[in-house]
Coordinates of C-alpha atoms in Angstrom, one line a residue:
M104 CA -83.1 -27.0 -8.6
L105 CA -81.7 -23.5 -9.0
E106 CA -78.3 -24.4 -7.6
S107 CA -77.8 -27.0 -10.5
L108 CA -78.1 -24.4 -13.3
S109 CA -75.1 -23.1 -15.1
P110 CA -74.2 -19.4 -14.6
D111 CA -75.5 -18.5 -18.1
N112 CA -78.7 -20.4 -17.8
F113 CA -79.4 -19.0 -14.3
S114 CA -78.8 -15.6 -15.6
R115 CA -81.3 -16.2 -18.4
I116 CA -83.9 -17.1 -15.9
I117 CA -83.3 -13.9 -14.0
I118 CA -83.4 -11.8 -17.2
I119 CA -86.6 -13.3 -18.6
F120 CA -88.5 -13.3 -15.4
L121 CA -87.5 -10.3 -13.4
F122 CA -88.4 -6.6 -13.7
Q123 CA -85.8 -4.7 -11.8
E124 CA -86.2 -7.2 -8.9
I125 CA -83.6 -9.0 -6.8
L126 CA -83.9 -12.6 -5.8
P127 CA -82.7 -13.2 -2.2
G128 CA -79.0 -13.7 -2.3
F129 CA -78.6 -13.1 -6.0
I130 CA -77.6 -10.4 -8.5
Q131 CA -79.6 -7.5 -9.9
V132 CA -80.7 -7.5 -13.5
E133 CA -78.7 -4.4 -14.4
A134 CA -75.6 -6.2 -13.2
V135 CA -76.3 -8.9 -15.7
L136 CA -76.5 -6.4 -18.5
N137 CA -73.1 -4.9 -17.6
D138 CA -71.3 -8.2 -17.2
L139 CA -69.3 -8.6 -20.4
S140 CA -68.3 -12.2 -19.4
L141 CA -71.8 -13.5 -20.0
H142 CA -73.1 -14.8 -23.3
P143 CA -74.4 -12.0 -25.7
I144 CA -77.9 -13.5 -25.9
V145 CA -78.1 -13.4 -22.1
R146 CA -77.3 -9.7 -22.1
H147 CA -79.7 -9.1 -25.0
E148 CA -82.6 -10.7 -23.1
N149 CA -81.7 -8.6 -20.1
S150 CA -82.6 -5.5 -22.1
L151 CA -86.1 -7.0 -22.6
A152 CA -86.5 -7.5 -18.9
L153 CA -85.8 -3.8 -18.3
D154 CA -88.8 -3.0 -20.4
P155 CA -91.4 -1.2 -18.2
A156 CA -94.3 -2.9 -20.1
Q157 CA -97.2 -4.4 -18.1
E158 CA -96.5 -7.8 -19.8
V159 CA -93.0 -7.9 -18.3
R160 CA -94.2 -6.9 -14.8
E161 CA -96.9 -9.5 -14.7
T162 CA -94.4 -12.1 -16.1
C163 CA -92.0 -11.3 -13.3
E164 CA -94.8 -11.7 -10.7
L165 CA -95.6 -15.1 -12.1
A166 CA -92.0 -16.1 -12.3
L167 CA -91.2 -15.2 -8.7
S168 CA -94.2 -17.2 -7.4
R169 CA -93.4 -20.1 -9.6
I170 CA -89.7 -20.2 -8.6
E171 CA -90.6 -20.1 -5.0
E172 CA -93.1 -23.0 -5.4
L173 CA -90.6 -25.1 -7.3
K174 CA -88.0 -24.7 -4.6
N175 CA -90.4 -26.5 -2.2
T176 CA -92.3 -29.0 -4.5
S177 CA -91.6 -31.3 -7.4
P178 CA -93.3 -30.4 -10.8
S179 CA -96.7 -32.0 -11.3
K180 CA -97.0 -34.7 -14.0
S181 CA -100.8 -34.9 -13.9
S182 CA -101.7 -32.4 -16.6
P183 CA -103.4 -34.0 -19.6
F184 CA -102.1 -31.2 -21.9
L185 CA -98.8 -31.0 -23.8
S186 CA -97.9 -27.5 -22.5
V187 CA -95.6 -25.8 -20.0
D188 CA -97.9 -24.0 -17.5
P189 CA -96.5 -21.0 -15.7
A190 CA -98.6 -22.0 -12.6
A191 CA -99.6 -25.3 -11.1
P192 CA -103.4 -25.9 -11.3
A193 CA -105.2 -25.0 -8.0
S194 CA -106.3 -28.1 -6.0
C195 CA -109.8 -26.8 -5.5
S196 CA -112.4 -28.7 -7.4
S197 CA -115.3 -26.2 -7.1
V198 CA -115.9 -24.4 -10.4
Q199 CA -117.6 -21.5 -8.5
E200 CA -114.7 -21.0 -6.2
L201 CA -112.2 -21.2 -9.0
R202 CA -114.3 -18.7 -11.0
E203 CA -114.2 -16.2 -8.1
V204 CA -110.4 -16.5 -7.8
L205 CA -109.9 -16.1 -11.5
L206 CA -112.1 -13.0 -11.8
N207 CA -110.9 -11.3 -8.6
E208 CA -108.4 -8.7 -9.8
G209 CA -107.3 -8.3 -6.2
N210 CA -105.7 -11.8 -6.2
S211 CA -102.1 -12.3 -7.4
M212 CA -101.4 -13.2 -11.0
Y213 CA -100.2 -16.6 -9.8
E214 CA -103.4 -17.4 -7.9
R215 CA -105.5 -16.4 -10.9
Y216 CA -103.4 -18.5 -13.3
A217 CA -103.7 -21.5 -11.0
A218 CA -107.4 -21.1 -11.1
L219 CA -107.4 -20.8 -14.8
F220 CA -105.4 -24.1 -15.3
A221 CA -107.6 -25.9 -12.8
L222 CA -110.7 -24.8 -14.8
R223 CA -109.0 -26.0 -18.0
N224 CA -108.4 -29.4 -16.5
L225 CA -112.0 -29.7 -15.2
G226 CA -113.6 -28.9 -18.6
G227 CA -117.4 -28.9 -19.1
E228 CA -119.7 -26.0 -19.9
E229 CA -119.7 -24.4 -16.4
A230 CA -115.8 -24.3 -16.4
I231 CA -115.6 -23.0 -19.9
S232 CA -118.1 -20.2 -19.2
A233 CA -116.0 -19.2 -16.3
I234 CA -112.9 -19.0 -18.5
I235 CA -114.8 -17.0 -21.1
E236 CA -115.7 -14.4 -18.5
S237 CA -112.1 -13.7 -17.8
L238 CA -111.7 -12.5 -21.4
G239 CA -112.5 -9.1 -20.1
A240 CA -109.6 -9.2 -17.5
N241 CA -107.6 -6.1 -17.0
S242 CA -104.3 -7.9 -17.6
A243 CA -101.7 -7.9 -20.4
L244 CA -101.1 -11.7 -19.9
L245 CA -104.3 -13.3 -18.6
R246 CA -106.6 -12.4 -21.5
P247 CA -104.4 -13.8 -24.3
E248 CA -103.5 -16.7 -22.0
V249 CA -107.2 -17.6 -21.8
I250 CA -107.6 -18.2 -25.5
P251 CA -105.6 -21.4 -25.8
R252 CA -107.4 -22.9 -22.7
L253 CA -110.8 -22.9 -24.3
Y254 CA -112.1 -26.3 -25.2
F255 CA -113.4 -27.2 -28.6
Q256 CA -116.9 -27.4 -26.9
L257 CA -116.9 -23.6 -26.8
P258 CA -119.4 -23.1 -29.6
L259 CA -122.0 -25.0 -27.5
V260 CA -121.5 -22.5 -24.8
L261 CA -121.8 -19.6 -27.2
M262 CA -125.2 -20.8 -28.3
D263 CA -126.6 -20.1 -24.8
D264 CA -128.5 -16.8 -25.1
S265 CA -128.1 -16.1 -21.4
W266 CA -124.4 -15.5 -21.8
Q267 CA -124.0 -11.7 -22.0
V268 CA -121.3 -10.2 -24.2
D269 CA -119.7 -6.8 -24.4
Q270 CA -120.7 -5.0 -27.6
M271 CA -120.1 -7.2 -30.7
L272 CA -116.9 -9.1 -29.8
L273 CA -117.8 -12.4 -28.3
A274 CA -114.4 -14.1 -27.9
A275 CA -111.2 -14.8 -29.6
L276 CA -111.2 -18.5 -30.2
Y277 CA -108.7 -21.2 -30.3
F278 CA -109.6 -24.9 -30.7
P279 CA -106.8 -27.2 -29.4
F280 CA -107.6 -30.3 -31.4
S281 CA -105.0 -32.4 -29.6
S282 CA -102.5 -33.2 -32.4
G283 CA -102.5 -34.2 -36.0
H284 CA -100.7 -31.6 -38.3
K285 CA -97.0 -30.9 -38.2
N286 CA -97.3 -27.9 -40.5
W287 CA -99.5 -25.0 -41.2
V288 CA -103.3 -25.7 -41.5
L289 CA -104.3 -24.1 -44.8
C290 CA -107.9 -25.2 -45.2
I291 CA -110.7 -26.9 -43.3
A292 CA -114.2 -28.1 -44.2
W293 CA -117.2 -29.6 -42.4
S294 CA -119.3 -32.3 -44.0
P295 CA -122.8 -31.2 -44.8
D296 CA -124.3 -33.6 -42.3
G297 CA -122.0 -32.2 -39.6
K298 CA -120.5 -35.6 -38.8
H299 CA -117.0 -35.0 -40.1
L300 CA -114.4 -32.3 -40.1
V301 CA -111.3 -32.4 -42.4
S302 CA -108.3 -30.1 -42.6
G303 CA -105.4 -29.8 -45.0
S304 CA -101.9 -28.7 -44.3
K305 CA -98.8 -27.2 -46.0
A306 CA -97.2 -30.6 -45.7
G307 CA -99.8 -32.0 -48.1
E308 CA -101.5 -34.1 -45.5
L309 CA -105.2 -34.3 -44.7
Q310 CA -106.5 -35.0 -41.2
C311 CA -110.0 -36.1 -40.4
W312 CA -111.4 -35.2 -36.9
D313 CA -114.2 -36.3 -34.7
P314 CA -116.1 -33.0 -33.9
Q315 CA -117.5 -34.5 -30.7
T316 CA -114.2 -35.2 -29.1
G317 CA -111.8 -32.9 -31.0
K318 CA -109.5 -35.9 -31.6
P319 CA -108.1 -37.1 -34.9
S320 CA -110.0 -39.9 -36.6
G321 CA -106.9 -42.0 -37.3
N322 CA -103.6 -41.1 -38.9
P323 CA -103.3 -38.3 -41.5
L324 CA -104.3 -39.1 -45.1
I325 CA -101.2 -39.1 -47.3
G326 CA -101.0 -38.8 -51.1
H327 CA -100.5 -35.3 -52.2
K328 CA -96.9 -34.2 -52.8
K329 CA -97.4 -30.5 -52.1
W330 CA -99.7 -28.4 -49.9
I331 CA -103.5 -28.6 -49.9
T332 CA -105.3 -25.7 -51.5
G333 CA -108.9 -26.7 -51.1
I334 CA -111.4 -29.2 -49.8
S335 CA -115.0 -29.9 -50.8
W336 CA -117.5 -32.5 -49.6
E337 CA -119.8 -34.6 -51.7
P338 CA -123.3 -33.1 -51.3
V339 CA -125.5 -34.9 -48.8
H340 CA -128.4 -35.2 -51.2
L341 CA -126.2 -37.4 -53.4
N342 CA -124.9 -39.6 -50.6
A343 CA -126.0 -39.8 -47.0
P344 CA -124.4 -40.1 -44.6
C345 CA -121.4 -38.1 -45.9
R346 CA -118.3 -40.2 -46.7
R347 CA -116.5 -38.7 -49.6
F348 CA -114.7 -35.4 -50.1
V349 CA -112.2 -34.1 -52.7
S350 CA -109.0 -32.3 -52.0
A351 CA -106.9 -30.0 -54.3
S352 CA -103.2 -29.5 -54.1
K353 CA -100.3 -27.4 -55.4
D354 CA -99.1 -30.6 -56.9
G355 CA -101.7 -30.3 -59.7
D356 CA -103.8 -33.2 -58.6
A357 CA -107.3 -33.5 -57.0
R358 CA -108.0 -36.6 -54.9
I359 CA -111.3 -38.1 -53.8
W360 CA -111.1 -39.7 -50.3
D361 CA -113.5 -42.0 -48.4
A362 CA -113.6 -40.8 -44.8
S363 CA -114.9 -44.1 -43.6
L364 CA -112.4 -46.3 -45.4
R365 CA -109.7 -43.6 -44.7
K366 CA -108.1 -43.9 -48.1
C367 CA -107.9 -42.2 -51.5
V368 CA -110.4 -43.8 -53.9
M369 CA -109.6 -41.7 -57.0
C370 CA -107.0 -39.3 -58.3
L371 CA -108.0 -36.7 -60.8
T372 CA -105.0 -35.8 -63.0
G373 CA -104.8 -33.5 -66.0
H374 CA -103.9 -30.0 -64.9
T375 CA -100.4 -28.9 -65.8
L376 CA -99.9 -26.5 -62.9
A377 CA -101.2 -26.1 -59.3
I378 CA -104.9 -26.5 -58.6
T379 CA -106.0 -23.4 -56.7
C380 CA -109.7 -24.2 -55.9
V381 CA -112.1 -27.1 -56.0
K382 CA -116.0 -27.5 -55.7
W383 CA -118.2 -30.6 -55.6
G384 CA -121.3 -29.6 -57.5
G385 CA -124.9 -30.6 -56.8
D386 CA -125.1 -32.6 -60.0
G387 CA -122.2 -34.8 -58.8
V388 CA -119.6 -33.0 -60.9
I389 CA -116.3 -31.8 -59.5
Y390 CA -114.9 -28.5 -60.7
T391 CA -111.2 -27.7 -60.3
G392 CA -109.6 -24.3 -61.1
S393 CA -105.9 -24.0 -61.8
Q394 CA -102.9 -21.9 -62.4
D395 CA -102.8 -23.4 -65.9
C396 CA -105.8 -20.9 -66.6
T397 CA -108.3 -23.7 -67.1
I398 CA -111.3 -25.1 -65.2
K399 CA -111.9 -28.8 -65.5
M400 CA -115.0 -30.8 -64.9
W401 CA -114.8 -34.4 -63.6
E402 CA -117.3 -37.2 -63.1
T403 CA -116.9 -39.0 -59.9
S404 CA -117.6 -42.7 -60.6
Q405 CA -114.4 -43.3 -62.5
G406 CA -112.7 -39.9 -62.3
K407 CA -112.9 -39.1 -66.0
L408 CA -112.5 -35.6 -67.4
I409 CA -115.9 -34.4 -68.7
R410 CA -115.2 -31.0 -70.0
E411 CA -112.5 -28.2 -69.9
L412 CA -113.6 -24.6 -69.6
K413 CA -111.1 -22.1 -71.1
G414 CA -111.1 -18.4 -71.4
H415 CA -109.1 -16.9 -68.6
G416 CA -105.7 -15.4 -69.5
H417 CA -104.1 -16.0 -66.1
W418 CA -104.5 -18.1 -63.0
V419 CA -108.0 -19.1 -61.8
N420 CA -108.1 -18.0 -58.2
S421 CA -111.7 -18.8 -57.1
L422 CA -114.8 -20.7 -58.0
A423 CA -118.3 -20.5 -56.7
L424 CA -121.6 -22.3 -57.5
S425 CA -125.1 -20.9 -57.5
T426 CA -126.2 -23.7 -55.2
E427 CA -123.3 -23.5 -52.8
Y428 CA -125.2 -22.5 -49.7
V429 CA -127.5 -25.5 -49.8
L430 CA -124.7 -27.8 -50.7
R431 CA -122.8 -26.6 -47.7
T432 CA -125.8 -26.8 -45.2
G433 CA -127.5 -29.9 -46.7
A434 CA -130.7 -30.6 -44.9
Y435 CA -130.1 -28.0 -42.1
D436 CA -131.8 -24.7 -42.1
H437 CA -132.7 -22.0 -39.5
T438 CA -135.1 -24.4 -37.7
C439 CA -132.3 -26.6 -36.5
K440 CA -134.4 -29.7 -37.1
Q441 CA -132.9 -33.1 -36.3
Y442 CA -133.4 -36.0 -38.6
S443 CA -134.1 -39.6 -37.6
S444 CA -132.2 -41.3 -40.5
P445 CA -129.7 -40.5 -43.3
E446 CA -132.5 -41.2 -45.8
E447 CA -134.7 -38.5 -44.3
M448 CA -131.8 -36.1 -44.3
K449 CA -131.0 -36.9 -47.9
K450 CA -134.6 -36.3 -49.0
V451 CA -134.9 -32.9 -47.3
A452 CA -131.4 -31.9 -48.7
L453 CA -132.5 -32.8 -52.2
E454 CA -135.7 -30.7 -51.8
R455 CA -133.7 -27.7 -50.7
Y456 CA -131.2 -28.2 -53.6
K457 CA -134.0 -28.4 -56.2
K458 CA -135.7 -25.3 -54.8
T459 CA -132.5 -23.2 -55.0
K460 CA -131.4 -24.5 -58.4
G461 CA -134.9 -23.8 -60.0
N462 CA -135.6 -24.9 -63.5
G463 CA -132.3 -23.7 -64.9
P464 CA -128.8 -25.3 -64.8
E465 CA -126.4 -25.0 -61.9
R466 CA -124.2 -21.8 -62.5
L467 CA -120.5 -21.4 -61.9
V468 CA -118.5 -18.2 -61.6
S469 CA -114.8 -18.0 -61.7
G470 CA -112.4 -15.2 -60.7
S471 CA -108.9 -14.8 -62.1
D472 CA -105.5 -13.0 -61.9
D473 CA -106.4 -11.5 -65.3
F474 CA -108.8 -9.1 -63.5
T475 CA -111.9 -10.7 -65.0
M476 CA -114.7 -13.1 -64.0
F477 CA -116.6 -15.6 -66.1
L478 CA -120.2 -16.8 -65.5
W479 CA -120.7 -20.4 -66.8
E480 CA -123.5 -22.8 -67.3
P481 CA -121.1 -25.7 -67.5
S482 CA -123.6 -28.5 -67.9
V483 CA -124.9 -26.7 -71.0
S484 CA -121.8 -25.3 -72.7
K485 CA -118.1 -25.2 -72.5
H486 CA -118.2 -21.5 -73.4
P487 CA -118.8 -18.8 -70.8
K488 CA -122.2 -17.2 -70.6
T489 CA -120.8 -13.8 -69.7
R490 CA -117.4 -12.1 -69.3
M491 CA -117.5 -9.8 -66.3
T492 CA -115.1 -6.9 -66.3
G493 CA -114.5 -3.9 -64.0
H494 CA -111.9 -4.8 -61.5
Q495 CA -108.6 -3.0 -61.8
H496 CA -106.6 -5.8 -60.2
L497 CA -106.7 -9.5 -59.7
V498 CA -109.9 -11.1 -58.4
N499 CA -109.2 -12.8 -55.2
H500 CA -112.6 -14.3 -54.2
V501 CA -116.0 -14.8 -55.8
Y502 CA -119.2 -16.0 -54.0
F503 CA -122.9 -16.5 -54.9
S504 CA -125.5 -15.3 -52.5
P505 CA -127.5 -18.1 -50.7
D506 CA -130.5 -17.4 -52.9
G507 CA -128.3 -17.5 -56.1
Q508 CA -129.5 -14.1 -57.2
W509 CA -126.3 -12.2 -56.6
I510 CA -122.5 -12.6 -57.2
A511 CA -120.0 -10.8 -55.0
S512 CA -116.3 -10.4 -55.9
A513 CA -113.3 -9.3 -53.8
S514 CA -110.3 -7.8 -55.4
F515 CA -106.8 -6.5 -54.8
D516 CA -108.1 -3.2 -56.2
K517 CA -109.6 -2.6 -52.7
S518 CA -113.2 -2.9 -53.9
V519 CA -116.1 -5.4 -53.5
K520 CA -118.3 -5.6 -56.5
L521 CA -121.9 -6.8 -56.9
W522 CA -123.2 -8.6 -60.0
N523 CA -126.5 -10.1 -61.1
G524 CA -126.3 -13.8 -60.4
I525 CA -128.4 -14.8 -63.4
T526 CA -127.1 -12.5 -66.2
G527 CA -123.6 -11.5 -64.8
K528 CA -124.3 -7.8 -65.3
F529 CA -122.6 -5.3 -63.0
V530 CA -124.8 -3.9 -60.3
A531 CA -122.7 -1.9 -57.8
A532 CA -119.2 -1.3 -56.4
F533 CA -118.6 -1.1 -52.6
R534 CA -115.7 1.0 -51.7
G535 CA -114.3 1.8 -48.3
H536 CA -111.4 -0.6 -47.7
V537 CA -108.0 1.0 -48.0
G538 CA -106.2 -2.3 -48.7
P539 CA -106.8 -5.4 -50.9
V540 CA -110.0 -7.3 -50.1
Y541 CA -109.2 -11.0 -49.5
Q542 CA -112.5 -12.7 -48.8
I543 CA -116.2 -12.2 -48.7
S544 CA -119.2 -14.0 -47.2
W545 CA -123.0 -13.7 -47.4
S546 CA -125.6 -13.6 -44.6
A547 CA -128.1 -16.5 -44.8
D548 CA -130.9 -14.2 -46.0
S549 CA -128.7 -12.7 -48.9
R550 CA -129.3 -9.2 -47.6
L551 CA -125.9 -8.5 -46.2
L552 CA -122.4 -9.0 -47.4
L553 CA -119.2 -9.3 -45.3
S554 CA -115.7 -8.5 -46.5
G555 CA -112.3 -8.9 -44.9
S556 CA -109.2 -6.8 -46.0
K557 CA -105.5 -6.2 -45.7
D558 CA -106.5 -3.0 -43.9
S559 CA -107.3 -5.1 -40.8
T560 CA -111.1 -4.4 -40.9
L561 CA -114.2 -6.3 -41.7
K562 CA -117.1 -4.4 -43.3
I563 CA -120.8 -5.3 -43.7
W564 CA -122.5 -4.0 -46.8
D565 CA -126.3 -3.6 -47.2
I566 CA -127.4 -5.1 -50.5
R567 CA -130.7 -3.2 -50.6
T568 CA -129.2 0.3 -50.0
Q569 CA -125.8 -0.7 -51.6
K570 CA -124.1 1.2 -48.8
L571 CA -121.8 0.3 -45.9
K572 CA -123.9 -0.8 -42.9
Q573 CA -121.2 -1.5 -40.3
D574 CA -117.5 -1.3 -39.9
L575 CA -115.9 -3.9 -37.7
P576 CA -112.4 -2.9 -36.6
G577 CA -110.7 -5.2 -34.0
H578 CA -108.0 -7.2 -35.7
A579 CA -104.4 -6.0 -35.3
D580 CA -103.4 -7.0 -38.8
E581 CA -104.6 -8.2 -42.2
V582 CA -107.9 -10.1 -42.2
F583 CA -107.5 -13.2 -44.4
A584 CA -110.7 -15.2 -43.7
V585 CA -114.3 -14.4 -43.0
D586 CA -117.5 -16.4 -42.7
W587 CA -121.1 -15.9 -41.7
S588 CA -122.8 -18.6 -39.7
P589 CA -125.6 -20.4 -41.5
D590 CA -128.1 -19.2 -38.9
G591 CA -127.1 -15.6 -39.8
E592 CA -126.4 -14.6 -36.2
K593 CA -122.6 -14.7 -36.0
V594 CA -119.6 -13.7 -38.0
A595 CA -116.2 -15.3 -37.7
S596 CA -112.9 -13.8 -38.9
G597 CA -109.2 -14.8 -38.8
G598 CA -106.1 -13.0 -39.8
R599 CA -102.4 -12.4 -39.6
D600 CA -102.6 -11.5 -36.0
R601 CA -103.2 -15.2 -35.4
V602 CA -106.6 -14.5 -33.7
L603 CA -110.0 -15.9 -34.6
K604 CA -112.8 -13.6 -33.7
L605 CA -116.4 -14.3 -33.3
W606 CA -118.9 -11.4 -33.6
M607 CA -122.6 -11.0 -33.2
G608 CA -125.1 -8.2 -33.3

């Protein structure tokens, strides 16, 4: 194998894989750097190989073992994954033995990698638990290598209370849902009954997934001409089981899709610029916010425009409904009760919706690039109930508390503000971030508020004391997305460092 490589390619292998090492019978890395006859990129990569970093040393150790193995064996074709593994999976089929090899830091990197890939191929809760344990490995390569090997079943393992974690950080998660998108995934949404998952990409495609298998439910749904900016499901109390969802796009259209029929059943057109956000309300109305500074209301039987809400002087960035929490969770609450039929689920979801909504109309809040927010009762009037001012920069995200009593807003002015969810009156400002605040999320009991910022931190705010309760550093770069699990036990965050973190405490 090695003899068939061209001089340049062979030199590249040496450079990438070796750390001041000499392969038997071949040249030293420093000699490659000084050989002016070689391609410049080869000599450039040589400088990377001379780096004394732990990552380079461990990569070299792996490479030497892999090269030695490939000299004596042919590459395996049995892996079910579309990846290039730096070590062949170990032949042992005992999860316990593989776990011991993986966690033993006295073993070579190659042996531990071989155990890792064997556990990956085996799958199942026991194997996944073993992989999770190696997240604490004292290795520059092994810990980040573990992340892409975790199966989509990982959340089931995390629900096991017997699994002990170190402080608050549970795991950095990566869900390898086989294939489906060919461009960035920009948004994702679960159906309220938990049966469907749909994601939208920069290519303008939507992909439905089977949450039980992690595989695509058919081909991507095509119709939008530009990237997807938002997804919202029809509430389960209106239609069970869940079938329909609405997507919004940079192309200025919103489309209603039937997940069972796998086709677009309605196109909502009327905005003159990109749609930035979309919500499917509990009364069956769809709300779309746009860069044309308007919010439009649509009925969903024929897709007709009901009403247009005007008032903002710049782009509408975010929308939130006072009933959003129960719309998102449907019939499910902290009891984790299972339902025998869609009709039973629909009935319970309707009861929860009515309780949260109360006797008044469903409320809507909007946040804009014009630094302001508006509180609306859109079923009653096309005029805003309250204009909410105080932010010194664009409002990036707005969110009602689960009980509908509070509104939180996140802004590029580095602050999070709290407002009365009924009247829209200002209550408090939470300051502590040193960069723009991108997103916020509420705990299920409405007592705590989570914020994620450009400053790479998450912060938890106590609504009762109106003070910072906990600071969560850990990301290496900007935190773009945060969410609180409906059971209130876990927090998820994702950011520019391309890591999804799960926290508990």
